[in-house]
Amino acid sequence: MNSRIAQIIIIFLLAFFTGVNFVVFPALGTAFTDASLFGLSSSQFGNLFIPQVICIIISCLVAPFLVNKFGSKIILGAGLLLMIISTGILWMLQFFMNDKSLLFPVLMILVAFTGSGFGVSITTLNPLAASLFEKNKSSAILILQFLVGLGTSTSPMMMNLIGNVKNWMYVPAGIFVLVSIIFVFVLFLKLEKGTFFELPKHFKIPSKLWIFFIAIVLYGFIEGTFGSFGAIILKNQGLDNNKASLGLSLFWGGIALNRLLFGIFSKNNDLSYLFLFSPLIVAGLLLSLILFPNVNIVVLMMFLIGFFMGSIFPGSIGWGTVEFPTLSVLVSGFLMAANQIGTGIITNVLGNFSNQTNIIFQFLIVCMGIICVLLFCLKKNSKIKEAF
C-alpha cells in the first residue's frame, strides 16, 4: 500500500465512492416522502438538506487547519467514518419505522454527518490528488472531480435498480459496504503528512484567492439553479417530464465529460483560453434559450451549457493550487465552501422565481459575464499556463 500506483488507485476510487455516499439522501427522496415509509412532507424533505449545506461549508473551511495539524490520512479517515456512520444508521432505520415523529430529527442529524464527512473528505482529496501529480496538479483535480460527479450519478441509478421503493434499505446497505471496504484500504495506505499540506504559521488569504472565491460563489448560483430547479425550468420551456429528465441528465453528463476531457488533454495542450472564455460561452447559450425557446434545441443546449461550465469549478481549484502552492489545502476548502455558499443561497432564493424562466436566465447570464471578467483579472501575472 506504499507504492505510488496504489495511492493513486485508492485516492481516485475514494473520490468516486465519496460522490456515491454524498447523494444517498437525495436519491432516497421517494422513500422519504412515501406516506407508508418515512412520511416526510415536501417542506420537511426540502429542509432536510439545510444542515447538509451548513455542515459542508463549515467542514470545508475547518478541514485545511485540521489537515495541517493532524495530517491528511487522519482527517480523510475521519471524514469517511462520519459518512459510514451516517449511512449505516440510515440503513438501520428500517427497524424503527413505527415512531415516525423521531424519523425527521434523526435524518437531520444523519444528513449533517454526511455533509461534514463529505466536506472534510473532498477538501482533503483535492490536494492529495494534486500532490500525486506535481506536474499536472490541475488535471489531477479535474479528473478527481469527474469521478466525484460520476459517483453522484450512481446513487439515483441504484434506486432505480432496486425497483420497488419499499426496498429502499438496499441502497444505504450497498453504499455502507462499499465505502467501508475503501475505508479499510485507506487505513493501510501510507500517506505522509508532508510539506504539501502544511500551512504557513502566519498568513492572510491572498486578494487573488478572494477573487476566486467570488467567482465560485457565482458559479454555485448556476449549478444550484439547474441542480435544484432544473426540471421546473425545463418544463416551463415546454418540455414534458421525460425530456426534462433527459435534459438534466445531459446537463450533468456534459459537466462530467468536460472535466474528463480537460483533465486528459490539458496535460499536453494549452486550454487556458478555452477555460477563460467558457463562462462567456455559457452566457451565450443561456441567451439563445431566451431568444430561441425551441423545444427541439433545449435538450442540446442543456448538454452544451453543462459541458462548457464543467471545468470552471475544479479548474479554479487546480489553478489556485498552482498559484498558491503553500496554501493548497486552504484553496481546496475555501473554494469548496464558496461553491456550497452559492448553491445554498440560490436554492433558498430561487423558489420565489422558479416560474419566471427568462428572469432566471438573465440573472445567470450576468453571473457568467462577471465570472469571465474575474477570470481575466486573475490571468494577469498568473501561472495559468502551468494549470492548463
Coordinates of C-alpha atoms in Angstrom, one line a residue, residues 164-343:
N164 CA -39.8 -1.0 -5.6
V165 CA -39.4 2.0 -3.3
K166 CA -40.1 -0.3 -0.3
N167 CA -36.7 -1.9 -0.9
W168 CA -35.0 1.5 -0.2
M169 CA -32.8 0.0 2.5
Y170 CA -30.7 -1.9 0.0
V171 CA -29.3 1.4 -1.3
P172 CA -27.7 2.6 2.0
A173 CA -26.7 -1.0 2.8
G174 CA -24.8 -1.3 -0.5
I175 CA -23.1 2.1 -0.1
F176 CA -22.2 1.3 3.5
V177 CA -20.4 -1.9 2.5
L178 CA -18.6 -0.3 -0.5
V179 CA -17.4 2.8 1.5
S180 CA -16.4 0.6 4.5
I181 CA -14.2 -1.5 2.2
I182 CA -12.4 1.5 0.7
F183 CA -12.1 2.9 4.3
V184 CA -10.1 -0.3 5.2
F185 CA -7.8 0.3 2.3
V186 CA -7.2 3.9 3.4
L187 CA -6.2 2.6 6.9
F188 CA -3.4 0.6 5.3
L189 CA -2.4 3.4 2.9
K190 CA 0.8 5.2 3.7
L191 CA 0.1 9.0 3.4
E192 CA 2.9 11.2 4.6
K193 CA 1.9 14.4 6.3
G194 CA 4.4 16.2 4.0
T195 CA 5.1 19.8 3.4
F196 CA 2.4 19.9 0.7
F197 CA -0.3 20.1 3.3
E198 CA 1.4 22.5 5.7
L199 CA 0.1 26.0 6.1
P200 CA 2.5 28.9 6.9
K201 CA 2.5 29.8 10.5
H202 CA 1.5 33.4 9.7
F203 CA -0.6 34.1 6.6
K204 CA -3.5 36.0 5.3
I205 CA -5.8 35.0 2.5
P206 CA -4.4 36.5 -0.8
S207 CA -6.5 39.0 -2.6
K208 CA -6.5 36.8 -5.7
L209 CA -7.9 33.9 -3.7
W210 CA -10.8 36.2 -2.7
I211 CA -11.5 36.8 -6.4
F212 CA -11.5 33.1 -7.0
F213 CA -14.0 32.8 -4.1
I214 CA -16.4 35.4 -5.6
A215 CA -16.2 33.6 -9.0
I216 CA -17.1 30.3 -7.5
V217 CA -20.0 31.7 -5.4
L218 CA -21.4 33.0 -8.7
Y219 CA -20.7 29.6 -10.3
G220 CA -22.6 28.0 -7.4
F221 CA -25.6 30.0 -8.5
I222 CA -25.9 28.4 -11.9
E223 CA -25.0 24.9 -10.6
G224 CA -27.6 25.3 -7.8
T225 CA -30.2 26.6 -10.2
F226 CA -30.1 23.6 -12.5
G227 CA -29.4 21.2 -9.8
S228 CA -32.5 22.2 -7.7
F229 CA -34.9 23.7 -10.1
G230 CA -33.7 22.3 -13.5
A231 CA -36.8 20.2 -14.0
I232 CA -39.2 23.1 -13.3
I233 CA -37.3 25.4 -15.6
L234 CA -37.2 22.9 -18.4
K235 CA -40.9 22.2 -18.1
N236 CA -41.5 26.0 -18.3
Q237 CA -39.6 25.9 -21.6
G238 CA -42.2 23.5 -22.9
L239 CA -40.6 20.1 -22.3
D240 CA -42.6 17.2 -20.9
N241 CA -41.4 15.2 -17.9
N242 CA -39.3 12.7 -19.9
K243 CA -37.5 15.3 -21.9
A244 CA -36.9 17.5 -18.8
S245 CA -35.3 14.5 -17.1
L246 CA -33.2 13.8 -20.3
G247 CA -32.1 17.5 -20.4
L248 CA -31.0 17.4 -16.8
S249 CA -29.1 14.1 -17.3
L250 CA -27.4 15.6 -20.4
F251 CA -26.5 18.8 -18.3
W252 CA -24.7 16.7 -15.7
G253 CA -23.3 14.4 -18.3
G254 CA -21.8 17.5 -20.1
I255 CA -20.2 18.7 -16.9
A256 CA -18.6 15.2 -16.3
L257 CA -17.4 14.8 -19.9
N258 CA -15.8 18.3 -19.9
R259 CA -13.9 17.6 -16.6
L260 CA -12.7 14.3 -18.0
L261 CA -11.5 15.7 -21.4
F262 CA -10.0 18.8 -19.7
G263 CA -8.1 16.5 -17.3
I264 CA -6.8 14.4 -20.1
F265 CA -5.9 17.0 -22.8
S266 CA -4.7 19.9 -20.7
K267 CA -1.6 17.9 -19.9
N268 CA -0.2 18.4 -23.4
N269 CA -2.4 21.2 -24.8
D270 CA -2.9 24.9 -23.9
L271 CA -6.6 25.0 -22.9
S272 CA -6.2 28.2 -20.8
Y273 CA -8.2 30.4 -23.2
L274 CA -11.0 27.8 -23.5
F275 CA -11.2 27.8 -19.7
L276 CA -11.2 31.7 -19.6
F277 CA -13.9 32.1 -22.2
S278 CA -16.1 29.2 -21.1
P279 CA -18.3 31.4 -18.9
L280 CA -18.9 33.7 -21.9
I281 CA -19.9 30.7 -24.0
V282 CA -22.3 29.5 -21.3
A283 CA -23.8 33.0 -21.2
G284 CA -24.3 32.9 -25.0
L285 CA -26.0 29.5 -24.7
L286 CA -28.3 30.8 -22.0
L287 CA -29.1 33.9 -24.2
S288 CA -30.0 31.5 -27.0
L289 CA -32.6 29.8 -24.8
I290 CA -34.3 33.2 -24.3
L291 CA -34.1 34.2 -27.9
F292 CA -35.0 30.8 -29.4
P293 CA -37.2 28.9 -26.9
N294 CA -37.5 26.0 -29.3
V295 CA -38.3 22.7 -27.5
N296 CA -36.2 20.7 -30.0
I297 CA -33.0 22.5 -29.2
V298 CA -33.4 23.0 -25.4
V299 CA -32.1 19.5 -24.6
L300 CA -29.0 20.0 -26.8
M301 CA -28.4 23.4 -25.2
M302 CA -28.5 21.8 -21.7
F303 CA -25.7 19.4 -22.7
L304 CA -23.6 22.3 -24.1
I305 CA -24.3 24.5 -21.1
G306 CA -23.1 21.7 -18.8
F307 CA -20.1 20.9 -21.0
F308 CA -18.8 24.5 -21.1
M309 CA -19.3 25.2 -17.4
G310 CA -17.8 21.8 -16.4
S311 CA -14.2 23.0 -15.9
I312 CA -14.9 26.3 -14.1
F313 CA -15.1 24.9 -10.6
P314 CA -12.4 22.2 -10.4
G315 CA -10.3 24.2 -12.9
S316 CA -10.3 27.1 -10.4
I317 CA -9.2 24.8 -7.6
G318 CA -6.4 23.5 -9.8
W319 CA -5.4 26.9 -10.9
G320 CA -5.5 28.2 -7.4
T321 CA -3.4 25.2 -6.2
V322 CA -0.7 26.1 -8.8
E323 CA -1.0 29.8 -8.0
F324 CA -0.7 29.3 -4.2
P325 CA 1.3 26.1 -3.7
T326 CA 1.9 26.7 0.0
L327 CA -1.9 27.1 0.6
S328 CA -3.1 24.1 -1.5
V329 CA -5.4 22.7 1.2
L330 CA -6.8 26.1 2.1
V331 CA -7.5 26.7 -1.6
S332 CA -9.5 23.4 -1.8
G333 CA -11.5 24.1 1.3
F334 CA -12.1 27.8 0.6
L335 CA -13.4 27.2 -2.9
M336 CA -15.4 24.1 -1.9
A337 CA -17.1 26.3 0.7
A338 CA -17.7 29.1 -1.9
N339 CA -19.5 26.6 -4.2
Q340 CA -21.8 25.5 -1.4
I341 CA -22.5 29.1 -0.3
G342 CA -23.6 29.9 -3.9
T343 CA -25.7 26.7 -4.2

